mmCIF file with all atom_site columns, C-alpha atoms in Angstrom:
data_model
loop_
_atom_site.group_PDB
_atom_site.id
_atom_site.type_symbol
_atom_site.label_atom_id
_atom_site.label_alt_id
_atom_site.label_comp_id
_atom_site.label_asym_id
_atom_site.label_entity_id
_atom_site.label_seq_id
_atom_site.pdbx_PDB_ins_code
_atom_site.Cartn_x
_atom_site.Cartn_y
_atom_site.Cartn_z
_atom_site.occupancy
_atom_site.B_iso_or_equiv
_atom_site.pdbx_formal_charge
_atom_site.auth_seq_id
_atom_site.auth_comp_id
_atom_site.auth_asym_id
_atom_site.auth_atom_id
_atom_site.pdbx_PDB_model_num
ATOM 1   C CA . MET F 1 1   ? 74.499 15.242 -4.116  1.00 0.00 ? 1   MET F CA 1
ATOM 2   C CA . MET F 1 2   ? 72.495 11.769 -4.499  1.00 0.00 ? 2   MET F CA 1
ATOM 3   C CA . HIS F 1 3   ? 69.606 11.569 -2.489  1.00 0.00 ? 3   HIS F CA 1
ATOM 4   C CA . ASP F 1 4   ? 67.886 8.671  -0.938  1.00 0.00 ? 4   ASP F CA 1
ATOM 5   C CA . ILE F 1 5   ? 64.442 7.702  -1.077  1.00 0.00 ? 5   ILE F CA 1
ATOM 6   C CA . ALA F 1 6   ? 63.607 8.944  1.843   1.00 0.00 ? 6   ALA F CA 1
ATOM 7   C CA . HIS F 1 7   ? 64.739 12.723 1.195   1.00 0.00 ? 7   HIS F CA 1
ATOM 8   C CA . LEU F 1 8   ? 62.802 12.745 -1.744  1.00 0.00 ? 8   LEU F CA 1
ATOM 9   C CA . GLN F 1 9   ? 59.625 12.000 -0.419  1.00 0.00 ? 9   GLN F CA 1
ATOM 10  C CA . MET F 1 10  ? 60.209 14.080 2.246   1.00 0.00 ? 10  MET F CA 1
ATOM 11  C CA . PHE F 1 11  ? 61.505 17.053 -0.485  1.00 0.00 ? 11  PHE F CA 1
ATOM 12  C CA . ASP F 1 12  ? 58.020 15.906 -2.522  1.00 0.00 ? 12  ASP F CA 1
ATOM 13  C CA . TYR F 1 13  ? 55.662 16.214 1.143   1.00 0.00 ? 13  TYR F CA 1
ATOM 14  C CA . CYS F 1 14  ? 56.742 19.772 1.366   1.00 0.00 ? 14  CYS F CA 1
ATOM 15  C CA . LEU F 1 15  ? 56.493 20.916 -2.221  1.00 0.00 ? 15  LEU F CA 1
ATOM 16  C CA . LYS F 1 16  ? 53.004 19.825 -2.392  1.00 0.00 ? 16  LYS F CA 1
ATOM 17  C CA . LYS F 1 17  ? 51.547 20.676 1.084   1.00 0.00 ? 17  LYS F CA 1
ATOM 18  C CA . TYR F 1 18  ? 53.657 23.978 1.614   1.00 0.00 ? 18  TYR F CA 1
ATOM 19  C CA . GLY F 1 19  ? 53.995 25.644 -1.998  1.00 0.00 ? 19  GLY F CA 1
ATOM 20  C CA . ASN F 1 20  ? 51.978 27.948 -3.280  1.00 0.00 ? 20  ASN F CA 1
ATOM 21  C CA . LYS F 1 21  ? 48.689 26.474 -4.812  1.00 0.00 ? 21  LYS F CA 1
ATOM 22  C CA . GLU F 1 22  ? 48.393 29.429 -7.044  1.00 0.00 ? 22  GLU F CA 1
ATOM 23  C CA . LEU F 1 23  ? 51.664 29.556 -8.740  1.00 0.00 ? 23  LEU F CA 1
ATOM 24  C CA . PHE F 1 24  ? 53.025 26.186 -8.344  1.00 0.00 ? 24  PHE F CA 1
ATOM 25  C CA . ALA F 1 25  ? 49.809 23.799 -8.107  1.00 0.00 ? 25  ALA F CA 1
ATOM 26  C CA . ASN F 1 26  ? 51.156 21.369 -10.639 1.00 0.00 ? 26  ASN F CA 1
ATOM 27  C CA . THR F 1 27  ? 55.206 21.916 -10.370 1.00 0.00 ? 27  THR F CA 1
ATOM 28  C CA . ARG F 1 28  ? 56.895 18.459 -9.876  1.00 0.00 ? 28  ARG F CA 1
ATOM 29  C CA . MET F 1 29  ? 60.363 17.381 -8.846  1.00 0.00 ? 29  MET F CA 1
ATOM 30  C CA . VAL F 1 30  ? 62.912 16.494 -11.900 1.00 0.00 ? 30  VAL F CA 1
ATOM 31  C CA . VAL F 1 31  ? 65.321 13.324 -10.794 1.00 0.00 ? 31  VAL F CA 1
ATOM 32  C CA . GLU F 1 32  ? 68.186 12.380 -12.261 1.00 0.00 ? 32  GLU F CA 1
ATOM 33  C CA . ILE F 1 33  ? 67.772 8.407  -12.087 1.00 0.00 ? 33  ILE F CA 1
ATOM 34  C CA . ASP F 1 34  ? 70.428 5.900  -14.261 1.00 0.00 ? 34  ASP F CA 1
ATOM 35  C CA . GLY F 1 35  ? 71.295 9.315  -16.035 1.00 0.00 ? 35  GLY F CA 1
ATOM 36  C CA . LYS F 1 36  ? 67.634 10.007 -17.166 1.00 0.00 ? 36  LYS F CA 1
ATOM 37  C CA . LEU F 1 37  ? 65.723 12.620 -16.113 1.00 0.00 ? 37  LEU F CA 1
ATOM 38  C CA . TRP F 1 38  ? 62.135 11.808 -14.622 1.00 0.00 ? 38  TRP F CA 1
ATOM 39  C CA . THR F 1 39  ? 58.854 13.637 -13.375 1.00 0.00 ? 39  THR F CA 1
ATOM 40  C CA . GLY F 1 40  ? 56.300 11.806 -11.177 1.00 0.00 ? 40  GLY F CA 1
ATOM 41  C CA . ASP F 1 41  ? 55.573 11.712 -7.524  1.00 0.00 ? 41  ASP F CA 1
ATOM 42  C CA . PHE F 1 42  ? 57.414 10.086 -4.670  1.00 0.00 ? 42  PHE F CA 1
ATOM 43  C CA . LEU F 1 43  ? 54.182 10.468 -2.956  1.00 0.00 ? 43  LEU F CA 1
ATOM 44  C CA . ILE F 1 44  ? 50.339 10.556 -3.270  1.00 0.00 ? 44  ILE F CA 1
ATOM 45  C CA . LEU F 1 45  ? 48.986 13.466 -1.146  1.00 0.00 ? 45  LEU F CA 1
ATOM 46  C CA . GLU F 1 46  ? 45.246 14.004 -0.345  1.00 0.00 ? 46  GLU F CA 1
ATOM 47  C CA . ASP F 1 47  ? 44.768 17.165 2.121   1.00 0.00 ? 47  ASP F CA 1
ATOM 48  C CA . CYS F 1 48  ? 47.143 16.497 4.983   1.00 0.00 ? 48  CYS F CA 1
ATOM 49  C CA . HIS F 1 49  ? 47.398 12.121 4.156   1.00 0.00 ? 49  HIS F CA 1
ATOM 50  C CA . ILE F 1 50  ? 49.801 10.121 1.762   1.00 0.00 ? 50  ILE F CA 1
ATOM 51  C CA . ILE F 1 51  ? 47.758 7.831  0.182   1.00 0.00 ? 51  ILE F CA 1
ATOM 52  C CA . GLU F 1 52  ? 49.133 4.245  -0.754  1.00 0.00 ? 52  GLU F CA 1
ATOM 53  C CA . VAL F 1 53  ? 47.699 1.445  -1.961  1.00 0.00 ? 53  VAL F CA 1
ATOM 54  C CA . ASP F 1 54  ? 47.308 -2.219 -0.673  1.00 0.00 ? 54  ASP F CA 1
ATOM 55  C CA . TRP F 1 55  ? 45.818 -5.614 -1.013  1.00 0.00 ? 55  TRP F CA 1
ATOM 56  C CA . ALA F 1 56  ? 43.482 -6.226 1.789   1.00 0.00 ? 56  ALA F CA 1
ATOM 57  C CA . ASP F 1 57  ? 41.929 -9.919 1.580   1.00 0.00 ? 57  ASP F CA 1
ATOM 58  C CA . ASN F 1 58  ? 39.715 -9.430 -1.534  1.00 0.00 ? 58  ASN F CA 1
ATOM 59  C CA . GLY F 1 59  ? 40.234 -6.011 -2.768  1.00 0.00 ? 59  GLY F CA 1
ATOM 60  C CA . TYR F 1 60  ? 42.527 -2.726 -3.076  1.00 0.00 ? 60  TYR F CA 1
ATOM 61  C CA . THR F 1 61  ? 42.391 -0.754 -0.285  1.00 0.00 ? 61  THR F CA 1
ATOM 62  C CA . ASN F 1 62  ? 43.340 3.117  0.199   1.00 0.00 ? 62  ASN F CA 1
ATOM 63  C CA . VAL F 1 63  ? 45.574 3.641  3.559   1.00 0.00 ? 63  VAL F CA 1
ATOM 64  C CA . GLU F 1 64  ? 46.051 6.957  4.771   1.00 0.00 ? 64  GLU F CA 1
ATOM 65  C CA . LEU F 1 65  ? 49.521 7.667  6.324   1.00 0.00 ? 65  LEU F CA 1
ATOM 66  C CA . THR F 1 66  ? 50.736 10.778 8.208   1.00 0.00 ? 66  THR F CA 1
ATOM 67  C CA . ARG F 1 67  ? 53.728 12.250 7.367   1.00 0.00 ? 67  ARG F CA 1
ATOM 68  C CA . GLU F 1 68  ? 55.804 10.285 10.267  1.00 0.00 ? 68  GLU F CA 1
ATOM 69  C CA . SER F 1 69  ? 55.128 7.199  7.854   1.00 0.00 ? 69  SER F CA 1
ATOM 70  C CA . ILE F 1 70  ? 58.128 9.229  5.827   1.00 0.00 ? 70  ILE F CA 1
ATOM 71  C CA . ASN F 1 71  ? 60.316 9.538  8.234   1.00 0.00 ? 71  ASN F CA 1
ATOM 72  C CA . PRO F 1 72  ? 59.844 10.694 12.310  1.00 0.00 ? 72  PRO F CA 1
ATOM 73  C CA . THR F 1 73  ? 62.925 12.700 12.032  1.00 0.00 ? 73  THR F CA 1
ATOM 74  C CA . PHE F 1 74  ? 61.557 14.662 9.478   1.00 0.00 ? 74  PHE F CA 1
ATOM 75  C CA . ASP F 1 75  ? 57.982 14.758 11.139  1.00 0.00 ? 75  ASP F CA 1
ATOM 76  C CA . GLU F 1 76  ? 59.687 16.075 14.309  1.00 0.00 ? 76  GLU F CA 1
ATOM 77  C CA . ALA F 1 77  ? 61.471 18.984 12.134  1.00 0.00 ? 77  ALA F CA 1
ATOM 78  C CA . ILE F 1 78  ? 58.355 20.157 10.721  1.00 0.00 ? 78  ILE F CA 1
ATOM 79  C CA . HIS F 1 79  ? 56.330 20.446 14.388  1.00 0.00 ? 79  HIS F CA 1
ATOM 80  C CA . VAL F 1 80  ? 59.590 22.137 15.806  1.00 0.00 ? 80  VAL F CA 1
ATOM 81  C CA . SER F 1 81  ? 59.333 24.715 12.736  1.00 0.00 ? 81  SER F CA 1
ATOM 82  C CA . ASN F 1 82  ? 55.868 25.288 12.723  1.00 0.00 ? 82  ASN F CA 1
ATOM 83  C CA . VAL F 1 83  ? 55.904 26.038 16.783  1.00 0.00 ? 83  VAL F CA 1
ATOM 84  C CA . ASN F 1 84  ? 57.506 29.520 15.653  1.00 0.00 ? 84  ASN F CA 1
ATOM 85  C CA . VAL F 1 85  ? 54.970 32.151 15.353  1.00 0.00 ? 85  VAL F CA 1
ATOM 86  C CA . SER F 1 86  ? 56.627 33.773 12.342  1.00 0.00 ? 86  SER F CA 1
ATOM 87  C CA . GLN F 1 87  ? 57.993 33.352 9.082   1.00 0.00 ? 87  GLN F CA 1
ATOM 88  C CA . ASN F 1 88  ? 60.471 30.846 10.101  1.00 0.00 ? 88  ASN F CA 1
ATOM 89  C CA . ARG F 1 89  ? 57.715 28.745 10.038  1.00 0.00 ? 89  ARG F CA 1
ATOM 90  C CA . ILE F 1 90  ? 58.457 26.304 7.224   1.00 0.00 ? 90  ILE F CA 1
ATOM 91  C CA . ASP F 1 91  ? 55.189 25.916 5.698   1.00 0.00 ? 91  ASP F CA 1
ATOM 92  C CA . ALA F 1 92  ? 54.707 29.521 5.819   1.00 0.00 ? 92  ALA F CA 1
ATOM 93  C CA . LYS F 1 93  ? 58.387 30.347 4.277   1.00 0.00 ? 93  LYS F CA 1
ATOM 94  C CA . ILE F 1 94  ? 57.541 27.892 1.812   1.00 0.00 ? 94  ILE F CA 1
ATOM 95  C CA . ALA F 1 95  ? 54.030 29.046 1.167   1.00 0.00 ? 95  ALA F CA 1
ATOM 96  C CA . SER F 1 96  ? 55.513 32.483 0.662   1.00 0.00 ? 96  SER F CA 1
ATOM 97  C CA . LEU F 1 97  ? 57.965 32.004 -2.292  1.00 0.00 ? 97  LEU F CA 1
ATOM 98  C CA . LYS F 1 98  ? 57.087 32.493 -5.524  1.00 0.00 ? 98  LYS F CA 1
ATOM 99  C CA . GLN F 1 99  ? 60.606 31.961 -7.496  1.00 0.00 ? 99  GLN F CA 1
ATOM 100 C CA . PRO F 1 100 ? 60.723 28.492 -8.506  1.00 0.00 ? 100 PRO F CA 1
ATOM 101 C CA . GLU F 1 101 ? 64.336 28.252 -7.717  1.00 0.00 ? 101 GLU F CA 1
ATOM 102 C CA . ILE F 1 102 ? 64.270 29.349 -4.357  1.00 0.00 ? 102 ILE F CA 1
ATOM 103 C CA . LEU F 1 103 ? 61.365 27.057 -4.341  1.00 0.00 ? 103 LEU F CA 1
ATOM 104 C CA . TYR F 1 104 ? 63.514 24.382 -4.448  1.00 0.00 ? 104 TYR F CA 1
ATOM 105 C CA . GLN F 1 105 ? 66.700 26.049 -2.561  1.00 0.00 ? 105 GLN F CA 1
ATOM 106 C CA . GLU F 1 106 ? 64.289 26.047 0.515   1.00 0.00 ? 106 GLU F CA 1
ATOM 107 C CA . ILE F 1 107 ? 63.040 23.115 0.306   1.00 0.00 ? 107 ILE F CA 1
ATOM 108 C CA . LYS F 1 108 ? 66.285 21.241 -0.611  1.00 0.00 ? 108 LYS F CA 1
ATOM 109 C CA . ARG F 1 109 ? 67.992 23.364 2.447   1.00 0.00 ? 109 ARG F CA 1
ATOM 110 C CA . PHE F 1 110 ? 65.429 22.232 4.882   1.00 0.00 ? 110 PHE F CA 1
ATOM 111 C CA . VAL F 1 111 ? 65.545 18.744 3.860   1.00 0.00 ? 111 VAL F CA 1
ATOM 112 C CA . GLY F 1 112 ? 69.283 18.553 3.875   1.00 0.00 ? 112 GLY F CA 1
ATOM 113 C CA . THR F 1 113 ? 68.820 19.465 7.950   1.00 0.00 ? 113 THR F CA 1
ATOM 114 C CA . ILE F 1 114 ? 67.122 15.694 8.000   1.00 0.00 ? 114 ILE F CA 1
ATOM 115 C CA . ASP F 1 115 ? 69.648 13.231 9.154   1.00 0.00 ? 115 ASP F CA 1
ATOM 116 C CA . SER F 1 116 ? 67.921 9.966  8.978   1.00 0.00 ? 116 SER F CA 1
ATOM 117 C CA . SER F 1 117 ? 66.809 8.018  5.978   1.00 0.00 ? 117 SER F CA 1
ATOM 118 C CA . SER F 1 118 ? 64.791 5.624  6.952   1.00 0.00 ? 118 SER F CA 1
ATOM 119 C CA . THR F 1 119 ? 60.990 5.601  5.035   1.00 0.00 ? 119 THR F CA 1
ATOM 120 C CA . ASP F 1 120 ? 57.964 3.333  6.042   1.00 0.00 ? 120 ASP F CA 1
ATOM 121 C CA . LEU F 1 121 ? 56.641 4.413  2.859   1.00 0.00 ? 121 LEU F CA 1
ATOM 122 C CA . LYS F 1 122 ? 57.118 2.216  -0.517  1.00 0.00 ? 122 LYS F CA 1
ATOM 123 C CA . PRO F 1 123 ? 60.078 2.939  -2.996  1.00 0.00 ? 123 PRO F CA 1
ATOM 124 C CA . LEU F 1 124 ? 57.782 4.160  -5.948  1.00 0.00 ? 124 LEU F CA 1
ATOM 125 C CA . LEU F 1 125 ? 58.003 7.037  -8.256  1.00 0.00 ? 125 LEU F CA 1
ATOM 126 C CA . TYR F 1 126 ? 54.138 7.379  -9.074  1.00 0.00 ? 126 TYR F CA 1
ATOM 127 C CA . ASN F 1 127 ? 53.136 8.864  -12.505 1.00 0.00 ? 127 ASN F CA 1
ATOM 128 C CA . ALA F 1 128 ? 56.571 8.473  -13.839 1.00 0.00 ? 128 ALA F CA 1
ATOM 129 C CA . TYR F 1 129 ? 57.386 10.330 -16.864 1.00 0.00 ? 129 TYR F CA 1
ATOM 130 C CA . CYS F 1 130 ? 60.958 10.036 -18.837 1.00 0.00 ? 130 CYS F CA 1
ATOM 131 C CA . LEU F 1 131 ? 61.684 13.602 -20.102 1.00 0.00 ? 131 LEU F CA 1
ATOM 132 C CA . ASP F 1 132 ? 64.329 11.839 -22.380 1.00 0.00 ? 132 ASP F CA 1
ATOM 133 C CA . THR F 1 133 ? 62.475 9.229  -23.947 1.00 0.00 ? 133 THR F CA 1
ATOM 134 C CA . ARG F 1 134 ? 58.772 10.447 -23.032 1.00 0.00 ? 134 ARG F CA 1
ATOM 135 C CA . VAL F 1 135 ? 57.906 7.145  -21.244 1.00 0.00 ? 135 VAL F CA 1
ATOM 136 C CA . LYS F 1 136 ? 54.802 7.412  -19.334 1.00 0.00 ? 136 LYS F CA 1
ATOM 137 C CA . LEU F 1 137 ? 54.808 4.504  -16.687 1.00 0.00 ? 137 LEU F CA 1
ATOM 138 C CA . PRO F 1 138 ? 51.934 4.294  -13.649 1.00 0.00 ? 138 PRO F CA 1
ATOM 139 C CA . PHE F 1 139 ? 54.929 3.711  -11.262 1.00 0.00 ? 139 PHE F CA 1
ATOM 140 C CA . LEU F 1 140 ? 58.620 3.222  -11.277 1.00 0.00 ? 140 LEU F CA 1
ATOM 141 C CA . ASP F 1 141 ? 60.350 1.179  -8.811  1.00 0.00 ? 141 ASP F CA 1
ATOM 142 C CA . ILE F 1 142 ? 63.440 3.720  -7.266  1.00 0.00 ? 142 ILE F CA 1
ATOM 143 C CA . ALA F 1 143 ? 64.538 1.131  -4.807  1.00 0.00 ? 143 ALA F CA 1
ATOM 144 C CA . ASN F 1 144 ? 68.373 0.843  -4.725  1.00 0.00 ? 144 ASN F CA 1
ATOM 145 C CA . LYS F 1 145 ? 68.829 3.342  -7.409  1.00 0.00 ? 145 LYS F CA 1
ATOM 146 C CA . ASP F 1 146 ? 71.423 6.463  -7.811  1.00 0.00 ? 146 ASP F CA 1
ATOM 147 C CA . MET F 1 147 ? 68.556 9.951  -7.668  1.00 0.00 ? 147 MET F CA 1
ATOM 148 C CA . GLN F 1 148 ? 69.377 13.631 -7.713  1.00 0.00 ? 148 GLN F CA 1
ATOM 149 C CA . VAL F 1 149 ? 66.736 16.289 -7.672  1.00 0.00 ? 149 VAL F CA 1
ATOM 150 C CA . VAL F 1 150 ? 68.020 18.551 -10.593 1.00 0.00 ? 150 VAL F CA 1
ATOM 151 C CA . SER F 1 151 ? 64.678 20.844 -11.375 1.00 0.00 ? 151 SER F CA 1
ATOM 152 C CA . LEU F 1 152 ? 61.194 21.189 -10.781 1.00 0.00 ? 152 LEU F CA 1
ATOM 153 C CA . THR F 1 153 ? 58.643 21.467 -13.559 1.00 0.00 ? 153 THR F CA 1
ATOM 154 C CA . VAL F 1 154 ? 56.649 24.759 -13.522 1.00 0.00 ? 154 VAL F CA 1
#
């Protein structure tokens, strides 16, 4: 199943924001793009803000965005999930997972429930690293690419 940029950003947000920090602190998605395996960051997350760099008049500036910038439907799904006071909360469920394959499956399942594929974030893979060729890039433009999440690094 191919994924659009918005769903990959949603997946990355859930992984970084809610994944168990002791077990999965440096875990990244492994994505197939044009027949090659890549890792990287579909968004830069600092605490609860998504950071994008923009040019402002005479210099670069970090712009802090919320998860709603990924997709309003995604933001609402997390909000609705987190109203529950139980293990059904998506944040608590993902944080409790200790096996990478279960973490992958749960995030994929949750993100798969989001119908909307729009996003306001840039279509970039930051800190891109190709596992096949060992090429490291500061970013990779992923607009109009066929992409599929295939695994997680540990």
